[in-house]
Coordinates of C-alpha atoms in Angstrom, one line a residue:
Chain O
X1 CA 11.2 -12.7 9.0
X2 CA 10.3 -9.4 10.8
X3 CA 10.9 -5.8 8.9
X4 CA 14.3 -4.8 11.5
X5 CA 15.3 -8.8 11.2
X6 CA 15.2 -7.8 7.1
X7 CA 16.9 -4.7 7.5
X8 CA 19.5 -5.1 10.1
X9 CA 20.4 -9.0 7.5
X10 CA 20.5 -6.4 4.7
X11 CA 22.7 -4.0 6.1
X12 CA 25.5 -7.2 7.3
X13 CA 25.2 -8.3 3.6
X14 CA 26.0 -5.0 2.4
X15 CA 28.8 -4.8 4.7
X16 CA 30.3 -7.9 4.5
X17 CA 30.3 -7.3 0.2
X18 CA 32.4 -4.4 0.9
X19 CA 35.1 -7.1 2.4
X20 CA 34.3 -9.8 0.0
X21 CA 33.1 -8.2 -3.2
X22 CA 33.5 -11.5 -5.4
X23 CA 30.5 -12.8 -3.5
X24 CA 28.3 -10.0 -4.9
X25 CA 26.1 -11.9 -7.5
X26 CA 26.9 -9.4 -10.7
X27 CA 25.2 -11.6 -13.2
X28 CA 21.8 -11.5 -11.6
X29 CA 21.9 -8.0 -10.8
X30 CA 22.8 -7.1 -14.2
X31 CA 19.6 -8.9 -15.8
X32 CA 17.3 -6.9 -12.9
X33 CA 18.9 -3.3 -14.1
X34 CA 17.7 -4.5 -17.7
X35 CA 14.4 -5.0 -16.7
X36 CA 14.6 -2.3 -14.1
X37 CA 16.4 0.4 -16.8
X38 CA 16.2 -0.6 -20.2
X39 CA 12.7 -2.2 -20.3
X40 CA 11.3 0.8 -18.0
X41 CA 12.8 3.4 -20.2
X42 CA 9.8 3.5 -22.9
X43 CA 7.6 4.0 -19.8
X44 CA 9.4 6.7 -17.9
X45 CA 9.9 8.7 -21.4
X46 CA 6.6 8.5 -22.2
X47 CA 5.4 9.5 -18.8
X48 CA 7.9 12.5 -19.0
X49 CA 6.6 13.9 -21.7
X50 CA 3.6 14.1 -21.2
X51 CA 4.5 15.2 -17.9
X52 CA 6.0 18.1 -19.4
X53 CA 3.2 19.2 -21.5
X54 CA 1.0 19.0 -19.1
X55 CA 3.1 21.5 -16.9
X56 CA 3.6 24.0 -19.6
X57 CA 0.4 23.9 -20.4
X58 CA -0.7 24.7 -16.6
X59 CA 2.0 26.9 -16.1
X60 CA 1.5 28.7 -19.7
X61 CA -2.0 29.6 -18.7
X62 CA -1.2 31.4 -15.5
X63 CA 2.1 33.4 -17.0
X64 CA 0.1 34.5 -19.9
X65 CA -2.2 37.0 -17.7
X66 CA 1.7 38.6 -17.0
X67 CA 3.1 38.2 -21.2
X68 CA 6.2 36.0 -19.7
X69 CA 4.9 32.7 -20.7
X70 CA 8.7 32.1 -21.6
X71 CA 9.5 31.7 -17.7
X72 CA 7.7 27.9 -18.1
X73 CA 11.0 26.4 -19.1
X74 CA 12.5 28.1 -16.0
X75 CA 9.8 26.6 -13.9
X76 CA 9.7 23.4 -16.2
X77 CA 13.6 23.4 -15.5
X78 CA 13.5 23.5 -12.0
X79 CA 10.3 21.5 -11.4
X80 CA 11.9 18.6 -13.6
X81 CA 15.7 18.4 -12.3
X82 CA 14.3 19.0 -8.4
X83 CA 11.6 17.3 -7.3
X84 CA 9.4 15.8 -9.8
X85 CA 11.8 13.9 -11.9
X86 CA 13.2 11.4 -9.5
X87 CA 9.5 11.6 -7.6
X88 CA 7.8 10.5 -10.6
X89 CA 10.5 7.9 -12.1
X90 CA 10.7 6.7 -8.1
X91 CA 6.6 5.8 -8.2
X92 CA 7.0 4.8 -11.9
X93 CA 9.8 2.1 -10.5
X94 CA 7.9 1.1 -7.5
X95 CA 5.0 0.1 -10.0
X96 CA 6.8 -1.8 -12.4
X97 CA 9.8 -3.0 -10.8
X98 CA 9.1 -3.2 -6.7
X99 CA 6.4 -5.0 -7.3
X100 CA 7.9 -7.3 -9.5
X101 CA 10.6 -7.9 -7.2
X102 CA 7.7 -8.6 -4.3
X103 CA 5.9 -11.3 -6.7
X104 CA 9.1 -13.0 -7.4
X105 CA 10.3 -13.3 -4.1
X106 CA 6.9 -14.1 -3.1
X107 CA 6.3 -16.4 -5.5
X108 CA 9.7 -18.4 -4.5
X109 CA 8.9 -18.2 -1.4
X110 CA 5.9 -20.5 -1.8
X111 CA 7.4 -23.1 -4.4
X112 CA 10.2 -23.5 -1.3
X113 CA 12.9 -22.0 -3.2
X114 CA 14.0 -19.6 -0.6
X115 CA 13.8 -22.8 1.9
X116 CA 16.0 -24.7 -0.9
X117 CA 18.7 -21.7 -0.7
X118 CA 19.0 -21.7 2.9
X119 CA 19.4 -25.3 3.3
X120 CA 22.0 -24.8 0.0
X121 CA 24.1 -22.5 2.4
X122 CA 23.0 -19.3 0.1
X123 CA 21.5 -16.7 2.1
X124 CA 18.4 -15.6 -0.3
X125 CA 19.6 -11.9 1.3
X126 CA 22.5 -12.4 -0.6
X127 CA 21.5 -14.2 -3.7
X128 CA 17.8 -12.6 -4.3
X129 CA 17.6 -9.2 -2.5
X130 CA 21.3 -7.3 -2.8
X131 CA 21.5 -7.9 -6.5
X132 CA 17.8 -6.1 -6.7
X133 CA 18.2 -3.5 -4.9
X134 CA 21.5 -2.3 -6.2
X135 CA 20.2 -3.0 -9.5
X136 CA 17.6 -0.4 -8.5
X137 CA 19.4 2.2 -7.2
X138 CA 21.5 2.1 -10.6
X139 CA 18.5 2.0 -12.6
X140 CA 17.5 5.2 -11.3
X141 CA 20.1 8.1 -12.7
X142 CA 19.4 6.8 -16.7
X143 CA 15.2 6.6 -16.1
X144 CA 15.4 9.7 -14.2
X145 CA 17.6 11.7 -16.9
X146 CA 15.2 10.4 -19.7
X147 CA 12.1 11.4 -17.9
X148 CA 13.6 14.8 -17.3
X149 CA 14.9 15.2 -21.1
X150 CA 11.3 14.0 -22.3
X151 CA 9.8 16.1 -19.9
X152 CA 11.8 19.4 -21.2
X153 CA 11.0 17.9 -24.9
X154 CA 7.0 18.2 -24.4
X155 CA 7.7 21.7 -22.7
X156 CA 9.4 23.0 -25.6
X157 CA 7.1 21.7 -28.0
X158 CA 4.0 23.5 -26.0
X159 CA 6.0 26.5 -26.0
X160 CA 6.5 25.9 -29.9
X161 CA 2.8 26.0 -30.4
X162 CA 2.6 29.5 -28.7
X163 CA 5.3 31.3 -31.0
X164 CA 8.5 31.0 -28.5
X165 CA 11.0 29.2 -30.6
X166 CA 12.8 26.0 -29.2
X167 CA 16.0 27.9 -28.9
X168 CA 14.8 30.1 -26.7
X169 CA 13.0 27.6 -24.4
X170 CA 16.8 25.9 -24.1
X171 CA 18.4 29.0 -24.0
X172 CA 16.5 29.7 -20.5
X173 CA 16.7 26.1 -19.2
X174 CA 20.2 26.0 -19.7
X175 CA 20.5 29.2 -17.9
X176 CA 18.3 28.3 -15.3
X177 CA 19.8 24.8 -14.5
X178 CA 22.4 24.2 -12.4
X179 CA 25.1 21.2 -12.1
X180 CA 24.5 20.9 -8.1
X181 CA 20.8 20.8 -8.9
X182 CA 20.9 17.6 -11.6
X183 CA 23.3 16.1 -9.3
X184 CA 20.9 16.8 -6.3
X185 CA 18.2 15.5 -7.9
X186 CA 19.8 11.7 -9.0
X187 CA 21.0 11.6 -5.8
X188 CA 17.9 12.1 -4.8
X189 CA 16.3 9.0 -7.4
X190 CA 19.6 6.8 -6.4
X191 CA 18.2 6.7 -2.6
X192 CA 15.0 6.1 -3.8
X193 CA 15.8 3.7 -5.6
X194 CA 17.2 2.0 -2.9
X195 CA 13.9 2.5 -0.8
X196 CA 11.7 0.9 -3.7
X197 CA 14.4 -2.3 -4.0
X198 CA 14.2 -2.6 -0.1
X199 CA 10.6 -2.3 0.0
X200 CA 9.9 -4.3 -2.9
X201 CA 12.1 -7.4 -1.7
X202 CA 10.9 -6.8 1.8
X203 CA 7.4 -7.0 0.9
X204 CA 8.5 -10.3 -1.2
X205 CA 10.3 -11.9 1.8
X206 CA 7.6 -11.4 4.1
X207 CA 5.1 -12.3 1.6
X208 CA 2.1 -15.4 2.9
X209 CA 2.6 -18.3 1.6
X210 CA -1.1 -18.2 0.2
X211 CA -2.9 -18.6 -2.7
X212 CA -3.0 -14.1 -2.6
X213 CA 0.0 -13.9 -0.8
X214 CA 1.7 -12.6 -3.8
X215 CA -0.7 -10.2 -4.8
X216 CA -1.0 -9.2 -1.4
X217 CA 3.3 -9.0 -1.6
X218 CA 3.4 -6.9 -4.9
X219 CA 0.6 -4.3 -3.9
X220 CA 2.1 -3.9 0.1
X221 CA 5.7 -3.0 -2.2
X222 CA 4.0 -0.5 -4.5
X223 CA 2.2 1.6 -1.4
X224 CA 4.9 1.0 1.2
X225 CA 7.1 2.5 -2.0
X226 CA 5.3 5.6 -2.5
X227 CA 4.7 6.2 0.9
X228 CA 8.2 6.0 1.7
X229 CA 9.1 8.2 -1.7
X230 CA 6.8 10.8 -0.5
X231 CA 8.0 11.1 3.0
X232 CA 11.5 11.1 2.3
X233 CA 11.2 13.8 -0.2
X234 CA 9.5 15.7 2.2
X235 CA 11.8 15.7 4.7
X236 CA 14.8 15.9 2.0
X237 CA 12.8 18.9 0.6
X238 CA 12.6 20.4 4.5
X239 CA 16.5 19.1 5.1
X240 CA 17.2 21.3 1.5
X241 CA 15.2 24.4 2.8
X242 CA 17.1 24.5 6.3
X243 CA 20.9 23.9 5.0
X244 CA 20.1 26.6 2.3
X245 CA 20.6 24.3 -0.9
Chain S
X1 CA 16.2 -54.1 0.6
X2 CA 20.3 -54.8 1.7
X3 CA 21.2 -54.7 5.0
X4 CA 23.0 -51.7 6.8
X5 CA 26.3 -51.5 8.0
X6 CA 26.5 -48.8 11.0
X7 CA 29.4 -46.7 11.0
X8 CA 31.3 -45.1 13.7
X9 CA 28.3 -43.1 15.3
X10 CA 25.0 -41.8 13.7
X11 CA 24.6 -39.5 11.0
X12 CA 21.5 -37.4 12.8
X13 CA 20.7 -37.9 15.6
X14 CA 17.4 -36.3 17.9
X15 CA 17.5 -36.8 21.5
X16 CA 14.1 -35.7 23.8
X17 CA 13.5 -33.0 21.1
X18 CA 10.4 -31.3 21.0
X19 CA 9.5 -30.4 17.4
X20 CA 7.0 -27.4 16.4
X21 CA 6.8 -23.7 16.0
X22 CA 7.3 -21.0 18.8
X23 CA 4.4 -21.5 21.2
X24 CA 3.0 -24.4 19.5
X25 CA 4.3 -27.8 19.7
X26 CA 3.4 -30.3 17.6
X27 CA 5.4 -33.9 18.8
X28 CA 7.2 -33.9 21.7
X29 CA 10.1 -35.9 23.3
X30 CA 11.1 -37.6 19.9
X31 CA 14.6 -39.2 19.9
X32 CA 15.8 -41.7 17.5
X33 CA 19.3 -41.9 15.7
X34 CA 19.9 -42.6 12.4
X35 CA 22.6 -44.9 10.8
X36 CA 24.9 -43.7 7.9
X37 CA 23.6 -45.4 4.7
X38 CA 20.4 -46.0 6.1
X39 CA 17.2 -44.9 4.2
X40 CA 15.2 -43.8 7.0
X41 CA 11.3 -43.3 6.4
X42 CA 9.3 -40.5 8.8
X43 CA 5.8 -41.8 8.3
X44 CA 2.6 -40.6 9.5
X45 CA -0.7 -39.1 8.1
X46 CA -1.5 -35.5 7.0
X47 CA -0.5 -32.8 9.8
X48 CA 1.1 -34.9 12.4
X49 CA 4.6 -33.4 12.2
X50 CA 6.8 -35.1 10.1
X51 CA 7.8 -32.2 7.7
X52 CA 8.0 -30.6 10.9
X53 CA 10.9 -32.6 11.8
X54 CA 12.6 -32.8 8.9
X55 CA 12.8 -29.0 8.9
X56 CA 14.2 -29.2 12.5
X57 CA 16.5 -31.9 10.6
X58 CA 17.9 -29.5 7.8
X59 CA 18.0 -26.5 10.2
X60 CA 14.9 -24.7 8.5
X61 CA 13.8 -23.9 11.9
X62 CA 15.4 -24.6 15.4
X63 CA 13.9 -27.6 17.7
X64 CA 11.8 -26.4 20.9
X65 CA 13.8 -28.3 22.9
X66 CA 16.0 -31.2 23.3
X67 CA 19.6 -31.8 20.9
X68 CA 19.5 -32.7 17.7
X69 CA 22.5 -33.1 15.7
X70 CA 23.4 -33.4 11.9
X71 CA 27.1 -35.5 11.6
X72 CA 27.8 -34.5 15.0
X73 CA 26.8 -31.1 15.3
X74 CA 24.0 -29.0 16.1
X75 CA 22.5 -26.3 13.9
X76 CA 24.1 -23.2 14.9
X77 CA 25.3 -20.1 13.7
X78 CA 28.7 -21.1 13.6
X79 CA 28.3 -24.5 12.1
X80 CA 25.3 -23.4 9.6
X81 CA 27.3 -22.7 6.6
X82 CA 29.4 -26.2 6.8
X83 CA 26.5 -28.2 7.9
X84 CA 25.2 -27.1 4.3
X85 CA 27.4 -28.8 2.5
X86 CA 27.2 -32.0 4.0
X87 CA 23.7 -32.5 3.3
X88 CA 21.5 -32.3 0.0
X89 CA 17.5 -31.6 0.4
X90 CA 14.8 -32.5 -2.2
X91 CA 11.6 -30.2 -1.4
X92 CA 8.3 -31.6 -2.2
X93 CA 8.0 -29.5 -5.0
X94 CA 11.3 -29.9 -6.4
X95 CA 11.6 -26.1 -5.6
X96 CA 14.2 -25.6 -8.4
X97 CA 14.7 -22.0 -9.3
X98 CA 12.8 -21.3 -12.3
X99 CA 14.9 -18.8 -14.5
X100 CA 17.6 -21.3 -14.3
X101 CA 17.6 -24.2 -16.7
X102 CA 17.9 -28.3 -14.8
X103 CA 21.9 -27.7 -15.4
X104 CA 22.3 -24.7 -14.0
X105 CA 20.2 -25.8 -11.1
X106 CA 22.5 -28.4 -10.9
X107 CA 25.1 -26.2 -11.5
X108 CA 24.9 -23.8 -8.5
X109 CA 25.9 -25.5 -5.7
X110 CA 29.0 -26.6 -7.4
X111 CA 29.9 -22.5 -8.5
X112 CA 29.2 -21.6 -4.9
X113 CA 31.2 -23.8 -3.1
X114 CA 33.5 -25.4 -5.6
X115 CA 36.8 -24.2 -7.0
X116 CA 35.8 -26.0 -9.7
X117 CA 36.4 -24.2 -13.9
X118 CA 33.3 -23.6 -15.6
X119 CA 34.1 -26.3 -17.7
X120 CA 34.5 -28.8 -14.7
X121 CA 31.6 -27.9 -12.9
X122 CA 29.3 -28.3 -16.1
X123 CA 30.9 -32.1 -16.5
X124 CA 30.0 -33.3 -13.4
X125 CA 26.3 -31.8 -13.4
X126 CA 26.0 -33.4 -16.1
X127 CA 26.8 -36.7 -14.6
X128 CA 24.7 -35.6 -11.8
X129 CA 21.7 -35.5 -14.8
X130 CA 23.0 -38.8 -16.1
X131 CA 22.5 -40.8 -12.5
X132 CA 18.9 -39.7 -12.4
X133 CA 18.6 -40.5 -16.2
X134 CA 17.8 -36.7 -17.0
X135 CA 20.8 -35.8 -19.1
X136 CA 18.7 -35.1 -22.2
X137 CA 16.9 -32.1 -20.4
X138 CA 19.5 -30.5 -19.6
X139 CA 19.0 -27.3 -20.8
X140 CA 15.2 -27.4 -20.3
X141 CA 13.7 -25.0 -18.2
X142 CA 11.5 -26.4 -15.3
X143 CA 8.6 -25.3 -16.7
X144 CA 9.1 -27.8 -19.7
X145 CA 9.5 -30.6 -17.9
X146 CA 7.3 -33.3 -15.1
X147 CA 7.2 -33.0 -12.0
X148 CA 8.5 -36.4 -11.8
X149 CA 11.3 -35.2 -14.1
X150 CA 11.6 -32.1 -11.2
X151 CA 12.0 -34.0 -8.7
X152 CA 14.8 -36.1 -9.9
X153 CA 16.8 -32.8 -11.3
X154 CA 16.3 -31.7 -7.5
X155 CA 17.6 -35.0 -6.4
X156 CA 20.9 -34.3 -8.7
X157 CA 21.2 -30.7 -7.2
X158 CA 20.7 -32.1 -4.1
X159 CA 23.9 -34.7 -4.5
X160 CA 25.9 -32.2 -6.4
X161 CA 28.5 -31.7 -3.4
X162 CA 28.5 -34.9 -2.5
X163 CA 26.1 -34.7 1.1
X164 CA 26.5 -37.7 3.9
X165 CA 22.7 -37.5 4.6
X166 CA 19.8 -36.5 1.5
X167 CA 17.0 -35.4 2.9
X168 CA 13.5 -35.8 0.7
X169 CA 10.2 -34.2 1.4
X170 CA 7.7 -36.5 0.2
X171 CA 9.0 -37.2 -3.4
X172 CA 6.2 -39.1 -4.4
X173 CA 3.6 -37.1 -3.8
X174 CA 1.7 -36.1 -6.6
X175 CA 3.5 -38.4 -9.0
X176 CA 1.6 -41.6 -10.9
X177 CA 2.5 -45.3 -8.9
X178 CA 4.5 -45.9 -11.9
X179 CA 6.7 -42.8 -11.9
X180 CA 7.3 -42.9 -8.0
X181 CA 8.4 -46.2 -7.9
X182 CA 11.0 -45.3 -10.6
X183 CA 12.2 -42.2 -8.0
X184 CA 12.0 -45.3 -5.3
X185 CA 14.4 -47.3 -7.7
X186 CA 16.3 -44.5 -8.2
X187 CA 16.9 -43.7 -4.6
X188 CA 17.8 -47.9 -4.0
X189 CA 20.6 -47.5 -6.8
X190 CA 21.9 -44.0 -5.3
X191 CA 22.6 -45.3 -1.8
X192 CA 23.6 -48.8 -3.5
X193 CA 26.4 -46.6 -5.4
X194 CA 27.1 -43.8 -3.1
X195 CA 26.5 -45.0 -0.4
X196 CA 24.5 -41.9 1.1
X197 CA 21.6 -42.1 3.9
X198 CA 18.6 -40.7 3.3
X199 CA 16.0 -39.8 5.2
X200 CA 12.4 -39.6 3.1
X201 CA 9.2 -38.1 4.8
X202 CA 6.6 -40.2 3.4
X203 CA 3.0 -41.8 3.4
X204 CA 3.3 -44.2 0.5
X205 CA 3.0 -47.9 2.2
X206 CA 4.3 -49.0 -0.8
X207 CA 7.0 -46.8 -1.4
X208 CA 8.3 -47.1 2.3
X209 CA 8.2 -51.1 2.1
X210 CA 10.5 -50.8 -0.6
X211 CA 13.5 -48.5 0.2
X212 CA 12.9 -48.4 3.9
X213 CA 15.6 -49.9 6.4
X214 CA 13.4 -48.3 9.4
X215 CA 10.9 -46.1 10.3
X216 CA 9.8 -43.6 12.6
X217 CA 5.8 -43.3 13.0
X218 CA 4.2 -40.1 14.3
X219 CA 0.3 -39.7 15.8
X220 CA -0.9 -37.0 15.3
X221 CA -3.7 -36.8 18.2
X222 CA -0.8 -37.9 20.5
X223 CA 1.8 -35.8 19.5
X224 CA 4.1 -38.4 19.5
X225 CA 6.5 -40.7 17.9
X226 CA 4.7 -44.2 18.3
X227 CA 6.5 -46.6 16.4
X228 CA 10.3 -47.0 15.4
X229 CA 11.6 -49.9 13.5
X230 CA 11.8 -52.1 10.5
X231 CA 8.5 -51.5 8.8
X232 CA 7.0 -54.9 8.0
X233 CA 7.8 -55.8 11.7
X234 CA 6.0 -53.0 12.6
X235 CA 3.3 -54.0 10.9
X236 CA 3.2 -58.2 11.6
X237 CA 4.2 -57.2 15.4
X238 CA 3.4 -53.6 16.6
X239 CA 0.4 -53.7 19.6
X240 CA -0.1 -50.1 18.9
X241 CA -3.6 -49.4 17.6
X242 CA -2.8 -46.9 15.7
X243 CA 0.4 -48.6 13.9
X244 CA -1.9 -51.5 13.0
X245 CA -4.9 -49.0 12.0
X246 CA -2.6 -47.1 9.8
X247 CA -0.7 -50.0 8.1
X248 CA -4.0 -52.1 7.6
X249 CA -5.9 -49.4 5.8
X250 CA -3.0 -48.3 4.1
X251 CA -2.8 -51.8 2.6
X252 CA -6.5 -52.1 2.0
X253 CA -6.7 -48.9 0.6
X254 CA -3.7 -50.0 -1.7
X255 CA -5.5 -53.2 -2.7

């Protein structure tokens, strides 16, 4: 199965759930947003925070010179909700969950079990790739927001250690953050989302049936992934820039 | 062995088909029809097309050229999806899906395609499990059991809606002699009972002896069907070198 022959199969399967909804396989999507969402969350936290303290550190350094070290949470704000909250959940996801999706498509792939569901009469589009991805795309929003929060949490706790208060530090990222920009940014994660569950169950799809087809599969999902993150938040960034928002 | 009753007209049927992948063809002009309630063997050695064939057979992959045709109708788009139902496949692995446990691979076809309750469906897997004898595994996953036991759950999900034609991909390969000829008994008392056909791509001499009504031999180097018949004629009678080569070492290999 080529890339287009993937995506143009995906795209009918999405459009034909619209019209029959009861043949979307809720079950199995549900048990790939666990593992997607609730198994990642330790992960993306963790990653967030230290994220976070990283930045204010960085940032802390430079704003000192100028006695407005307070403006980190501004920048911590901004950084967080914009760009590098979905960015870095996106990559996180591709790592752990588009290249599991690529090994276990891959790996049915070569015990025949995608063979067995076509001859079945169950598209494996349908049954294997449509529950993932939207299971991705949902898993998205909660990671991204707990990256974020964790993110803001090692901020403030750097900020702590140089004598501003936490109050203050929230004080400014309220101040600084705005509805349209939180909701910007998950829109942002739920697409790529979708790009890491395409990619992932693409790469597992198309995966040799080889002894290192998998691996092959799982590490083709995890580039492709960040590739496509990268790009895409490039041009959303240059999109962002032209239409003013 | 009983004998075979044809029906009406035959369950599949290949006419002047040329069997292989895009740009490389593997046997050509093969055509040979199979009766309903036949067990028909596709025999051969290692590479010379046989699971070729029987992917052409359950619409895996389209034929090069010529017709072939599945209760009467070709593999197409439009007659994919019923085509489906009215046959059952048994990979060589088993190719069961591993986060499911042997009932709910059993199970699937029937919550697909059935209107079946929960309830209902779950009774007759079960008595899918109980024809091939594996009712006390299931809620095993596949990892916990054989891969004789394997196969035989993928012979119950296979029969689950009730298919005219089962088509098996070597089921007794990697399996002990003792093991496959209890999967050769079980396939005897399946057709004896339900009077399916099946059509088993094999190697076993002594497996095909057993269940087979007739078989169709392939040669590899001439990318050919060479033989087609009842299999210890073919073997007493057949002129062909390479029948009589393949049938002879067989047996003196088996001995």
């Amino acid at each position: 199965m080529g890339t287009l022959d993937f995506i143009g199969e995906t795209c009918a399967c999405a459009a034909g759930m619209v019209f029959h909804p009861r043949r979307f396989r809720l079950g199995d999507s549900l048990l790939a947003f666990q593992r997607a969402a609730y198994d990642g969350l330790a992960v993306v936290s963790g990653v967030g925070f230290l994220l976070g303290v990283i930045l204010a550190f960085q940032c802390a350094a430079a704003l000192k010179m100028f006695g407005v070290e307070i403006y980190v949470s501004d920048m911590l704000a901004i950084a967080l909700f914009r760009e590098l909250g979905p960015v870095v959940t996106a990559i996180i996801l591709a790592g752990r969950t588009g290249s599991a999706f690529a090994a276990e498509i891959g790996t049915m792939k070569a015990n025949e079990e995608l063979n067995a569901l076509t001859t079945m009469g169950l598209p494996p589009v349908r049954f294997l790739v449509m529950p993932r991805i939207v299971a991705a795309a949902l898993a998205m929003p909660p990671l991204t927001i707990f990256h974020e929060l964790a993110g803001l949490v090692g901020g403030a706790l750097v900020l702590s250690t140089m004598g501003i208060p936490t109050q203050v530090f929230w004080q400014h990222v309220t101040a600084t953050s705005t509805a349209f920009m939180i909701v910007f940014g998950l829109a942002k994660g739920v697409l790529f989302g979708l790009v890491v569950g395409l990619i992932g169950c693409c790469a597992g799809m198309r995966a040799p049936t080889t002894s290192d087809g998998v691996g092959a599969a799982a590490t083709a999902a995890v580039v492709w992934s960040i590739v496509a993150i990268a790009v895409g938040d490039g041009l959303i960034a240059v999109l962002a820039w032209i239409w003013g928002v | 062995m009983g004998g075979v009753t044809v029906a009406e007209g035959p369950i599949v049927s290949l006419s002047h088909v040329d069997a292989g992948y895009p740009g490389a063809t593997i046997l050509a002009d093969v055509s040979f029809d199979i009766a309903p309630g036949e067990i028909f063997i596709l025999l051969g050695g290692s590479g010379c097309g046989k699971s070729t064939i029987l992917k052409h057979m359950i619409g895996l992959n389209p034929v090069l050229a010529g017709t072939l045709t599945v209760a009467g109708l070709e593999w197409t788009a439009a007659t994919r999806e019923g085509l489906c139902r009215r046959i059952g496949v048994m990979y060589q692995s088993g190719a069961l899906f591993g986060s499911m446990t042997c009932l709910e691979n059993v199970m699937l076809p029937l919550e697909e395609f059935t209107r079946l309750s929960r309830a209902e469906r779950r009774e007759r897997a079960m008595g899918l499990l109980r024809d091939v004898e594996l009712a006390d595994a299931a809620n095993l996953m596949p990892s916990e059991i054989s891969g004789g036991m394997c196969k035989r759950v993928a012979i119950a999900r296979a029969m689950a809606l009730d298919p005219e034609v089962v088509f098996l991909d070597e089921p007794s390969a990697g399996l002990d002699p003792i093991t496959s000829s209890s999967l050769d008994d079980l396939i005897l008392r399946l057709r004896a009972e339900k009077g399916m056909t099946f059509v088993v791509v094999s190697h076993e001499l002594a497996s095909i002896f057993k269940i087979a009504d007739r078989a169709a031999m392939f040669d590899k180097s001439r990318r050919a069907m060479v033989a087609l018949g009842v299999p210890a004629e073919l073997r007493d009678s057949s002129d062909d070198p390479f029948v009589r080569r393949f049938f002879n070492r067989g047996e003196s290999d088996g001995k």
